[in-house]
PDB file of C-alpha atoms in Angstrom:
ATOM      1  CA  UNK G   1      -6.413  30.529 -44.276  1.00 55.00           C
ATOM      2  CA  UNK G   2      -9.432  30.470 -41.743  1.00 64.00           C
ATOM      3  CA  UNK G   3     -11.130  32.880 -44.319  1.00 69.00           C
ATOM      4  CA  UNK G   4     -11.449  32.948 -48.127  1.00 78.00           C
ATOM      5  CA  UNK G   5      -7.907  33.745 -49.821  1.00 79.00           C
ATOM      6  CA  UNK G   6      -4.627  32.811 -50.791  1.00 83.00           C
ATOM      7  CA  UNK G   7      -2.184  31.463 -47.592  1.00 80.00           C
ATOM      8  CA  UNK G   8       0.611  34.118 -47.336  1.00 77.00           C
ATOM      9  CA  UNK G   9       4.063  33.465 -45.603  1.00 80.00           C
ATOM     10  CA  UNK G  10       4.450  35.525 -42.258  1.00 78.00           C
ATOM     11  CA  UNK G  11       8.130  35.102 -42.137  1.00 78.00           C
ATOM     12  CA  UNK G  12      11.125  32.700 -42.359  1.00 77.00           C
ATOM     13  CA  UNK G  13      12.507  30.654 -39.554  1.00 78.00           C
ATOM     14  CA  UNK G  14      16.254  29.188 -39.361  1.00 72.00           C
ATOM     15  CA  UNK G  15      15.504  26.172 -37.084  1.00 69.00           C
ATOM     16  CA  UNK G  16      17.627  23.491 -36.998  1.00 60.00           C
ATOM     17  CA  UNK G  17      16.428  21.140 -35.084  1.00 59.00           C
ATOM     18  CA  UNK G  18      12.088  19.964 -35.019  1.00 52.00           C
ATOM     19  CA  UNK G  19      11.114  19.098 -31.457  1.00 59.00           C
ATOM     20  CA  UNK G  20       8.243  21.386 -29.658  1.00 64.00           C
ATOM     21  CA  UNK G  21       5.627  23.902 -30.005  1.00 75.00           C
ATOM     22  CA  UNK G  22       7.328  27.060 -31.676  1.00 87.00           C
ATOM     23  CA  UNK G  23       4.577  29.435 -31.983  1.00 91.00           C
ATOM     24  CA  UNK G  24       2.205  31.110 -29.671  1.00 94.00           C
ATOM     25  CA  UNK G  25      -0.848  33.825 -30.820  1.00 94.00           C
ATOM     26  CA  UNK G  26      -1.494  36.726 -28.973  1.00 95.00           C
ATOM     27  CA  UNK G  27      -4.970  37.216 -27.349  1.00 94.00           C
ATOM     28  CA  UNK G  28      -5.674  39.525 -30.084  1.00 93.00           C
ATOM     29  CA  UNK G  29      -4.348  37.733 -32.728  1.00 92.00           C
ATOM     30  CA  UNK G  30      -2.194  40.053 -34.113  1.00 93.00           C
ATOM     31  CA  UNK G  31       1.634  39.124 -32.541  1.00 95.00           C
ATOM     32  CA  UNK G  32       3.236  35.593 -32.727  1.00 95.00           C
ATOM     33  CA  UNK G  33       5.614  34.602 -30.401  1.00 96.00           C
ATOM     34  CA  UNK G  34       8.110  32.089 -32.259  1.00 93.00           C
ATOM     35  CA  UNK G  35      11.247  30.421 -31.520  1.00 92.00           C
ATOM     36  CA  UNK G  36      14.041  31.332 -33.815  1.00 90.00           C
ATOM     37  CA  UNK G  37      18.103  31.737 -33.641  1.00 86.00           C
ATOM     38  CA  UNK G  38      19.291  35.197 -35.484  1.00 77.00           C
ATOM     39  CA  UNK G  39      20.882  33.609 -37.991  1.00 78.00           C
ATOM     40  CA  UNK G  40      21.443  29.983 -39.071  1.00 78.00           C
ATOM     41  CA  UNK G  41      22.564  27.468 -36.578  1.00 78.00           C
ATOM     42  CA  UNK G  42      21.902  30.562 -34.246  1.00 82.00           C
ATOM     43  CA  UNK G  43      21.296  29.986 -30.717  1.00 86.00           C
ATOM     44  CA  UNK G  44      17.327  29.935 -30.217  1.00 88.00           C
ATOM     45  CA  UNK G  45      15.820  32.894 -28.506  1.00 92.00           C
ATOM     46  CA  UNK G  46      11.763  34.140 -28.776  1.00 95.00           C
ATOM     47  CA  UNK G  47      10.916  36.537 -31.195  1.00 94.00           C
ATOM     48  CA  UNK G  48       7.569  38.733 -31.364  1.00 95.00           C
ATOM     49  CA  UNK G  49       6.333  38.825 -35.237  1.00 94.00           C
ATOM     50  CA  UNK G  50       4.109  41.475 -36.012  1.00 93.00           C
ATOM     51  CA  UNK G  51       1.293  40.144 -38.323  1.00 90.00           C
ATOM     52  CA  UNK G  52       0.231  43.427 -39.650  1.00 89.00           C
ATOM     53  CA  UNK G  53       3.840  44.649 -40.392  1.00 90.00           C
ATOM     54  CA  UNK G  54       6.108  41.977 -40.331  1.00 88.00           C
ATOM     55  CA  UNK G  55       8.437  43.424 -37.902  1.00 90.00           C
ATOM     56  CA  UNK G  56      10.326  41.128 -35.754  1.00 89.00           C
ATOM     57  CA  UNK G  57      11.608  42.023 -32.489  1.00 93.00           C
ATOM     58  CA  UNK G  58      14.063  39.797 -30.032  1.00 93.00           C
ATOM     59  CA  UNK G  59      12.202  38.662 -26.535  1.00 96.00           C
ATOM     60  CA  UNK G  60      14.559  37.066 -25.011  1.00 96.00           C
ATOM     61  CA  UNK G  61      18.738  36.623 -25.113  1.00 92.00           C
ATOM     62  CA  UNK G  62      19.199  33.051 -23.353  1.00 92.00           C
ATOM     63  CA  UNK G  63      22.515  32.599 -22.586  1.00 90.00           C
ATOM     64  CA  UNK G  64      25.032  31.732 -24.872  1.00 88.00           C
ATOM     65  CA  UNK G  65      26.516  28.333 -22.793  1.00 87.00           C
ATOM     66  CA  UNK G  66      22.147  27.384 -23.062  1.00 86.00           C
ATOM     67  CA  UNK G  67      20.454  25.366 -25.616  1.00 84.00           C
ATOM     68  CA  UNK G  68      18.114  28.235 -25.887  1.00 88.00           C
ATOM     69  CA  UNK G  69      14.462  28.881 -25.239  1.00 92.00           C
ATOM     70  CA  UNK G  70      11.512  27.123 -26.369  1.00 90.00           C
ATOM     71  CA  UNK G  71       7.201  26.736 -25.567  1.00 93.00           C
ATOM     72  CA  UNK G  72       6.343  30.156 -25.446  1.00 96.00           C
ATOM     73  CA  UNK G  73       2.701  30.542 -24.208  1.00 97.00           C
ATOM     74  CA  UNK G  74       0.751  33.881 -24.163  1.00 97.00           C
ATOM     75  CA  UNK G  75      -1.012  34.318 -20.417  1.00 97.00           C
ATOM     76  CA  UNK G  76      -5.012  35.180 -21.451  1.00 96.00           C
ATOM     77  CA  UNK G  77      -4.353  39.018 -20.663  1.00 96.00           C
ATOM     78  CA  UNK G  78      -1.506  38.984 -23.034  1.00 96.00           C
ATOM     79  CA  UNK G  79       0.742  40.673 -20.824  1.00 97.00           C
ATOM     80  CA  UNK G  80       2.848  37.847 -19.708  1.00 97.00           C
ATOM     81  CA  UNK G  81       4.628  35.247 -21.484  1.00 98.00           C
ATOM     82  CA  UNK G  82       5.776  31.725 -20.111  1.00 97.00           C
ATOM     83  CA  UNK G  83       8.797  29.739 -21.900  1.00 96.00           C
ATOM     84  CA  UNK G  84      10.780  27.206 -20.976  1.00 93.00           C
ATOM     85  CA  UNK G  85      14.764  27.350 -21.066  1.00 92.00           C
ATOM     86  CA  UNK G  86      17.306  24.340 -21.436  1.00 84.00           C
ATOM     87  CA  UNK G  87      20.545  25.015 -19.779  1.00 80.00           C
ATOM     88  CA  UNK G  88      21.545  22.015 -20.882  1.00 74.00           C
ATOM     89  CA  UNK G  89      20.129  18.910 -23.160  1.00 70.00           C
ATOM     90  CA  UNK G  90      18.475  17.187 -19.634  1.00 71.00           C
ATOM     91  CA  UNK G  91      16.625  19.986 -17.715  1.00 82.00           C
ATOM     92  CA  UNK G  92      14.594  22.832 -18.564  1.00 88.00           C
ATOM     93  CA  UNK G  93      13.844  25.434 -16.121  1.00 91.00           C
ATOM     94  CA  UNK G  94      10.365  27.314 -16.795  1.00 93.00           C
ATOM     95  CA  UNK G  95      10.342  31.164 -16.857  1.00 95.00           C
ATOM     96  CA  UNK G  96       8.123  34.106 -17.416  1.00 96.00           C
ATOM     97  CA  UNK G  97       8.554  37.393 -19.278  1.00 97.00           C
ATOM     98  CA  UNK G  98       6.370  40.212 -18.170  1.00 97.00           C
ATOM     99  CA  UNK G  99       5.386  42.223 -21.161  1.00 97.00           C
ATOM    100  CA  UNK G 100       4.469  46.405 -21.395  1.00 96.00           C
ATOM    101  CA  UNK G 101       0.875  47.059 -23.197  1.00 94.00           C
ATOM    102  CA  UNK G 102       3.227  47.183 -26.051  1.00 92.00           C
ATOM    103  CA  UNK G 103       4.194  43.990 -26.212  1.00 94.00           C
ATOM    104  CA  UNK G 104       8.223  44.914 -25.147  1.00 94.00           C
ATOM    105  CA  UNK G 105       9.857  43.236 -21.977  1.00 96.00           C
ATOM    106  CA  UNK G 106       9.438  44.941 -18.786  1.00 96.00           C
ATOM    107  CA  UNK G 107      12.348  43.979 -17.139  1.00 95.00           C
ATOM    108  CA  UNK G 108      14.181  40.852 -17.148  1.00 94.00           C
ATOM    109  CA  UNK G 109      12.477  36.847 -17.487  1.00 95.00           C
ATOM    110  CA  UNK G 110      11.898  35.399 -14.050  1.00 94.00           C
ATOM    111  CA  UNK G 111      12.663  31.718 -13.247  1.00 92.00           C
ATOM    112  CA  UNK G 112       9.263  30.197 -11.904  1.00 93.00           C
ATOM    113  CA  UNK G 113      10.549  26.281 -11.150  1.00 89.00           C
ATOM    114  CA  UNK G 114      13.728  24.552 -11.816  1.00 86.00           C
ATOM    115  CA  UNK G 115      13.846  21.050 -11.490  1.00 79.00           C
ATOM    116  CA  UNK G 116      15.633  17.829 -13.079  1.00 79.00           C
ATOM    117  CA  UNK G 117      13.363  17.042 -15.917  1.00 83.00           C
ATOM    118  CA  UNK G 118      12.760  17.688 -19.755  1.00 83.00           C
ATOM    119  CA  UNK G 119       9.831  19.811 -18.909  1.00 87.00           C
ATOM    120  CA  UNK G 120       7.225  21.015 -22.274  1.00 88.00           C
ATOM    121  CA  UNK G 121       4.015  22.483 -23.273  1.00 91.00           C
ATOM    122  CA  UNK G 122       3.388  25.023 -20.622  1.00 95.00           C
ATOM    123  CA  UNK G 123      -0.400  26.193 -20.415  1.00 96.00           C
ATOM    124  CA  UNK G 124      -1.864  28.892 -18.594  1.00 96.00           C
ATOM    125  CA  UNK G 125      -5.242  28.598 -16.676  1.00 95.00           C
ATOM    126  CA  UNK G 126      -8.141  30.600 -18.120  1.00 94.00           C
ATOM    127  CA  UNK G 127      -7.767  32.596 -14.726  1.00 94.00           C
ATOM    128  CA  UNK G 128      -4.183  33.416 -15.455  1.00 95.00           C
ATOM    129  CA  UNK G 129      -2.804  32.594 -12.287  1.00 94.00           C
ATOM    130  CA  UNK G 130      -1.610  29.573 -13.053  1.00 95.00           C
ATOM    131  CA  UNK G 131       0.494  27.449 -15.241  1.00 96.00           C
ATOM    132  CA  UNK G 132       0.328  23.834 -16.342  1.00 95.00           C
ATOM    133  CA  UNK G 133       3.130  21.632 -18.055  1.00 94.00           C
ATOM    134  CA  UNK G 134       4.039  18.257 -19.005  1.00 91.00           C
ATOM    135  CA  UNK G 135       7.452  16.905 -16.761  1.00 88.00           C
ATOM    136  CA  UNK G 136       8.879  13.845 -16.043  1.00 79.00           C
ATOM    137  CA  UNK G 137       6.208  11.856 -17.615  1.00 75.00           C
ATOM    138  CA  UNK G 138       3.179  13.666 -15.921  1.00 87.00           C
ATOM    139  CA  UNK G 139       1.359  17.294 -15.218  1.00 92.00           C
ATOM    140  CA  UNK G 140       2.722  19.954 -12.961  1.00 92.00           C
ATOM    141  CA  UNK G 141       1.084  23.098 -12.225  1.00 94.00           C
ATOM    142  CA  UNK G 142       2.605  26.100 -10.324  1.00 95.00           C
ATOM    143  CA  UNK G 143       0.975  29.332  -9.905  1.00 94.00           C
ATOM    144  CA  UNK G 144       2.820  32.416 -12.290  1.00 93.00           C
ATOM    145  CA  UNK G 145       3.999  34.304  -9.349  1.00 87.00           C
ATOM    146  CA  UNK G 146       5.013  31.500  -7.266  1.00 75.00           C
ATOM    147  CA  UNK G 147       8.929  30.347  -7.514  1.00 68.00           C
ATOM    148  CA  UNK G 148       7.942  27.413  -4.948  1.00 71.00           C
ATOM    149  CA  UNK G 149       7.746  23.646  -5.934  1.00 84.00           C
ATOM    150  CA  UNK G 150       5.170  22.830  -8.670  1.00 91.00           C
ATOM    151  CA  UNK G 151       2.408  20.164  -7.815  1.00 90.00           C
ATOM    152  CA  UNK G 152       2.323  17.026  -9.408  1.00 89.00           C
ATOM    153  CA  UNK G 153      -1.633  16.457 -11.068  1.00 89.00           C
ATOM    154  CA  UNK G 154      -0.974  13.434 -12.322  1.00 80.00           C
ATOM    155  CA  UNK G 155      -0.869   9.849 -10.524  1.00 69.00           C
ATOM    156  CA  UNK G 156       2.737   8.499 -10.640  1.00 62.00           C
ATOM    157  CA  UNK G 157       2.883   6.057 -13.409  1.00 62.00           C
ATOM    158  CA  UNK G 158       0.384   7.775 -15.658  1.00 66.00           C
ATOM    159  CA  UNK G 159       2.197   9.871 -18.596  1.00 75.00           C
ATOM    160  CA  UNK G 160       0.885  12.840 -19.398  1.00 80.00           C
ATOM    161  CA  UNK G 161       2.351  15.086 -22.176  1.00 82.00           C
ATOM    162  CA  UNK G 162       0.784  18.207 -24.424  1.00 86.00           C
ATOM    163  CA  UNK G 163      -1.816  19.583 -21.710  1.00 90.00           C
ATOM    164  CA  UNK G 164      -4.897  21.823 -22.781  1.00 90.00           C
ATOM    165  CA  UNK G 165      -7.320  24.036 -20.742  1.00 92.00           C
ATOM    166  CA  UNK G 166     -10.649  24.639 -22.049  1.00 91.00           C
ATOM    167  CA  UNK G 167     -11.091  28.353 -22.998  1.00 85.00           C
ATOM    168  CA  UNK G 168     -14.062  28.174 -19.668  1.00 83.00           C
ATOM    169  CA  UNK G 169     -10.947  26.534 -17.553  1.00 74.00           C
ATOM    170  CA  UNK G 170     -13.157  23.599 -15.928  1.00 84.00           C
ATOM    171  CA  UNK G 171     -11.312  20.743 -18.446  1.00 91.00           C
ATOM    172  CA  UNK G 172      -7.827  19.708 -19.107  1.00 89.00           C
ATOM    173  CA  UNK G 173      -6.670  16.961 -21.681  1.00 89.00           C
ATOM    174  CA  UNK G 174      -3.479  15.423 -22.227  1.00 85.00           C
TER     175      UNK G 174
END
């Protein structure tokens, strides 16, 4: 624990398989979004995990033909959530949940960029217009109400995987 005292599970997790990021805080600290099937060897969906109360409430329902959904990633204002869903074991098609001040779905996830890559690690821009992600060997970045073609930030040939923002948005390292 960041302060004095014993660690504490949050809650238990049924994954089955150990590639990705699986968690994502809340702004305030006090929600987790998490990757996790229902039940064992459950098709992965995202979860919301209350830290205060340990209730867990469902996200999203990929569909059932899917590999499921994983890299969820809090926008700064909280009310939007990015994720990436695989369709299949190859692509992975990056979407975005709109969230109520509750923290509940309002309305259904909307597919931002689709493309034929094993796309990862989405980040949002300290602004919160914009997302960045690791694809094809390199960084993309669309902008979180765009469903147009993400631009390419790196050079071709240069890899680029796990992308982070600075909290004051002027530097990104991969």
């Amino acid at each position: 624990p960041p302060v004095p005292g014993p660690e504490r599970i949050v809650a238990e997790n049924y994954l089955d398989f150990a590639d990705g990021r699986f968690l994502a805080w809340s702004p305030n600290s006090q929600w987790l979004a998490m990757v996790s099937p229902d039940k064992p060897g459950g098709l992965a969906g995202l979860f919301l995990y209350s830290l205060q109360t340990g209730d867990k409430r469902r996200l999203t329902s990929p569909p059932l033909d899917s590999l499921g959904d994983r890299f969820p990633a809090f926008s700064p204002d909280g009310r939007t959530l990015a994720f990436f869903r695989w369709p299949t074991l190859s692509p992975s098609d990056l979407y975005v949940l709109h969230l109520s001040p509750d923290l509940t779905p309002d309305g259904e996830a909307k597919l931002l960029a689709r493309g034929n890559w094993v796309a990862t690690d989405p980040v949002w821009t300290t602004d919160g217009r914009s997302l960045v992600f690791a694809a094809s060997g390199g960084l993309w970045k669309i902008g979180a109400s765009d469903t147009g073609k993400p631009q390419r930030l790196t050079t071709i040939g240069v890899d680029g995987v796990a992308p982070a923002i600075s909290r004051r948005g002027n530097r990104l390292v991969y």
